[in-house]
């Protein structure tokens, strides 16, 4: 019985009782936690943000084994268009402002702090429908290699419309 084991000296000095904290996340919960930790460090990301009225701005914030973290800005009216993320899963976290997500499961208003976790092939559209700029953080695992655009009816709620072929590849969203 383990309850009969007594450790003489400092138990935390026994290596197998204190496994090292991994330097990089490897689970969905880990990636969501990484996004929340970055979001909480406003002084770290806020000075990097740029707003561009002519094209959606994005910046690769960091990379790790098997994942990438991107910082995006959205001026009012800017949107991603309907798309999926190829073979990548992702965590979308709103850092500032409000974004609207349209997907086959409905329309969601995502305020600062909101998180969405999505699986490979998940189709959605993200738009800044608000009157103020918005900033979001996107973790992709594996790193985003393609972002196929979808026709608008790909986001309809009827299952028959979900599996439509990609149109082309565009920028991040
Ligand atoms: Fe997306």
CSV table of C-alpha atoms and ligand atoms in Angstrom, one decimal:
chain,number,residue,atom,x,y,z
A,1,UNK,CA,0.0,0.0,0.0
A,2,UNK,CA,1.4,3.4,-0.9
A,3,UNK,CA,-0.1,4.9,2.2
A,4,UNK,CA,2.4,2.9,4.2
A,5,UNK,CA,5.4,4.5,2.4
A,6,UNK,CA,7.2,7.2,4.3
A,7,UNK,CA,9.8,9.4,2.7
A,8,UNK,CA,12.6,10.5,4.9
A,9,UNK,CA,13.9,14.0,4.1
A,10,UNK,CA,12.3,16.5,1.6
A,11,UNK,CA,9.6,14.6,-0.4
A,12,UNK,CA,9.7,17.3,-3.2
A,13,UNK,CA,13.4,16.4,-3.8
A,14,UNK,CA,12.4,13.0,-5.0
A,15,UNK,CA,12.4,13.4,-8.8
A,16,UNK,CA,9.4,11.2,-9.6
A,17,UNK,CA,7.2,13.1,-7.2
A,18,UNK,CA,7.8,16.4,-8.9
A,19,UNK,CA,7.7,15.9,-12.7
A,20,UNK,CA,9.0,18.9,-14.7
A,21,UNK,CA,6.5,21.4,-15.9
A,22,UNK,CA,6.3,21.0,-19.7
A,23,UNK,CA,7.7,24.0,-21.6
A,24,UNK,CA,4.9,23.6,-24.2
A,25,UNK,CA,1.3,22.6,-24.1
A,26,UNK,CA,0.2,19.4,-25.9
A,27,UNK,CA,-3.5,19.1,-25.1
A,28,UNK,CA,-6.5,21.2,-25.9
A,29,UNK,CA,-6.8,22.3,-22.3
A,30,UNK,CA,-3.1,23.2,-22.4
A,31,UNK,CA,-3.5,25.3,-25.6
A,32,UNK,CA,-6.5,27.0,-24.1
A,33,UNK,CA,-4.5,27.7,-20.9
A,34,UNK,CA,-1.6,29.1,-23.0
A,35,UNK,CA,-4.1,31.5,-24.7
A,36,UNK,CA,-5.5,32.7,-21.4
A,37,UNK,CA,-2.0,33.2,-20.0
A,38,UNK,CA,-1.0,35.3,-23.1
A,39,UNK,CA,-4.4,37.2,-22.9
A,40,UNK,CA,-3.7,38.1,-19.3
A,41,UNK,CA,-0.3,39.7,-20.3
A,42,UNK,CA,-1.8,42.7,-21.9
A,43,UNK,CA,1.4,44.6,-21.7
A,44,UNK,CA,3.0,41.9,-23.7
A,45,UNK,CA,0.6,41.9,-26.7
A,46,UNK,CA,-1.0,45.3,-26.7
A,47,UNK,CA,2.0,47.3,-28.0
A,48,UNK,CA,2.3,44.9,-30.9
A,49,UNK,CA,-1.2,45.4,-32.3
A,50,UNK,CA,-1.6,47.3,-35.5
A,51,UNK,CA,-4.9,48.3,-37.2
A,52,UNK,CA,-5.1,48.4,-40.9
A,53,UNK,CA,-8.3,49.5,-42.6
A,54,UNK,CA,-7.1,48.2,-46.0
A,55,UNK,CA,-6.4,44.6,-45.0
A,56,UNK,CA,-6.8,42.5,-41.9
A,57,UNK,CA,-3.6,42.6,-39.8
A,58,UNK,CA,-2.0,39.6,-38.3
A,59,UNK,CA,1.2,38.8,-36.6
A,60,UNK,CA,2.8,35.5,-35.6
A,61,UNK,CA,3.4,35.9,-31.9
A,62,UNK,CA,5.2,32.7,-31.1
A,63,UNK,CA,5.7,29.2,-32.3
A,64,UNK,CA,6.4,26.0,-30.5
A,65,UNK,CA,6.6,22.3,-31.4
A,66,UNK,CA,3.5,21.6,-33.3
A,67,UNK,CA,1.7,24.9,-32.8
A,68,UNK,CA,1.6,28.5,-33.7
A,69,UNK,CA,0.1,31.6,-31.9
A,70,UNK,CA,-1.2,34.5,-34.0
A,71,UNK,CA,-2.3,37.9,-33.0
A,72,UNK,CA,-5.0,39.5,-35.2
A,73,UNK,CA,-6.8,42.8,-35.3
A,74,UNK,CA,-10.1,43.6,-36.8
A,75,UNK,CA,-11.4,47.2,-37.5
A,76,UNK,CA,-15.2,47.6,-37.6
A,77,UNK,CA,-16.5,45.8,-40.7
A,78,UNK,CA,-13.6,43.5,-41.3
A,79,UNK,CA,-14.2,39.8,-41.4
A,80,UNK,CA,-12.6,36.5,-42.3
A,81,UNK,CA,-15.2,35.2,-44.8
A,82,UNK,CA,-16.5,31.6,-44.4
A,83,UNK,CA,-13.5,29.3,-44.0
A,84,UNK,CA,-12.1,26.2,-42.2
A,85,UNK,CA,-8.6,25.5,-41.0
A,86,UNK,CA,-7.6,22.5,-42.9
A,87,UNK,CA,-6.1,19.8,-40.7
A,88,UNK,CA,-5.5,22.3,-37.8
A,89,UNK,CA,-7.4,22.5,-34.5
A,90,UNK,CA,-7.6,25.9,-32.9
A,91,UNK,CA,-8.3,28.1,-30.0
A,92,UNK,CA,-9.7,31.5,-30.7
A,93,UNK,CA,-9.6,34.0,-27.8
A,94,UNK,CA,-10.9,37.5,-27.9
A,95,UNK,CA,-8.5,39.9,-26.3
A,96,UNK,CA,-10.2,43.2,-26.8
A,97,UNK,CA,-13.5,44.5,-28.3
A,98,UNK,CA,-16.2,42.1,-29.6
A,99,UNK,CA,-16.3,39.7,-32.5
A,100,UNK,CA,-19.2,37.8,-34.1
A,101,UNK,CA,-18.8,34.2,-35.1
A,102,UNK,CA,-21.1,32.6,-37.5
A,103,UNK,CA,-21.0,28.8,-37.8
A,104,UNK,CA,-23.4,25.9,-38.6
A,105,UNK,CA,-24.4,25.9,-35.0
A,106,UNK,CA,-25.5,29.5,-34.9
A,107,UNK,CA,-24.3,33.1,-34.3
A,108,UNK,CA,-22.2,34.0,-31.2
A,109,UNK,CA,-21.2,37.3,-29.9
A,110,UNK,CA,-17.7,36.9,-28.5
A,111,UNK,CA,-16.6,39.6,-26.0
A,112,UNK,CA,-13.2,40.0,-24.5
A,113,UNK,CA,-12.1,36.8,-22.7
A,114,UNK,CA,-14.4,34.6,-24.8
A,115,UNK,CA,-12.8,31.4,-26.1
A,116,UNK,CA,-13.8,29.0,-28.8
A,117,UNK,CA,-12.0,25.7,-29.4
A,118,UNK,CA,-12.5,24.1,-32.8
A,119,UNK,CA,-11.6,20.8,-34.4
A,120,UNK,CA,-10.1,20.2,-37.8
A,121,UNK,CA,-12.5,21.0,-40.6
A,122,UNK,CA,-14.7,23.2,-38.5
A,123,UNK,CA,-16.2,26.0,-40.7
A,124,UNK,CA,-17.0,29.4,-39.5
A,125,UNK,CA,-16.8,33.1,-40.3
A,126,UNK,CA,-15.6,35.8,-37.9
A,127,UNK,CA,-16.6,39.4,-38.3
A,128,UNK,CA,-16.2,42.6,-36.4
A,129,UNK,CA,-19.8,43.8,-36.4
A,130,UNK,CA,-19.1,46.3,-33.6
A,131,UNK,CA,-18.2,50.0,-33.8
A,132,UNK,CA,-14.8,49.6,-32.1
A,133,UNK,CA,-11.7,47.7,-33.2
A,134,UNK,CA,-11.2,44.2,-31.9
A,135,UNK,CA,-8.1,42.0,-31.2
A,136,UNK,CA,-8.0,38.3,-31.0
A,137,UNK,CA,-5.5,35.5,-30.3
A,138,UNK,CA,-5.4,32.3,-32.4
A,139,UNK,CA,-3.6,29.1,-31.4
A,140,UNK,CA,-3.4,26.6,-34.2
A,141,UNK,CA,-2.2,23.0,-33.6
A,142,UNK,CA,-0.6,21.9,-35.9
A,143,UNK,CA,0.4,25.2,-37.3
A,144,UNK,CA,-2.0,26.6,-39.9
A,145,UNK,CA,-0.9,25.4,-43.3
A,146,UNK,CA,-4.1,26.2,-45.2
A,147,UNK,CA,-7.3,28.1,-44.6
A,148,UNK,CA,-9.8,27.0,-47.3
A,149,UNK,CA,-12.5,29.5,-48.0
A,150,UNK,CA,-16.1,28.1,-48.0
A,151,UNK,CA,-19.2,29.3,-49.8
A,152,UNK,CA,-21.7,31.2,-47.6
A,153,UNK,CA,-24.1,28.2,-47.5
A,154,UNK,CA,-21.4,26.2,-45.7
A,155,UNK,CA,-22.4,28.0,-42.5
A,156,UNK,CA,-26.1,27.1,-42.9
A,157,UNK,CA,-27.5,25.1,-40.0
A,158,UNK,CA,-28.7,22.2,-42.1
A,159,UNK,CA,-26.3,19.1,-42.0
A,160,UNK,CA,-26.6,18.6,-45.8
A,161,UNK,CA,-24.7,21.9,-46.3
A,162,UNK,CA,-21.8,21.2,-44.0
A,163,UNK,CA,-19.5,19.2,-46.1
A,164,UNK,CA,-18.8,21.5,-49.1
A,165,UNK,CA,-15.5,21.7,-51.0
A,166,UNK,CA,-13.1,24.5,-50.3
A,167,UNK,CA,-12.9,27.4,-52.7
A,168,UNK,CA,-9.5,28.9,-52.2
A,169,UNK,CA,-7.0,29.7,-49.4
A,170,UNK,CA,-7.0,33.1,-47.8
A,171,UNK,CA,-5.5,34.9,-44.8
A,172,UNK,CA,-5.9,34.0,-41.2
A,173,UNK,CA,-9.2,34.0,-39.3
B,1,LIG,FE1,-11.1,30.7,-38.3
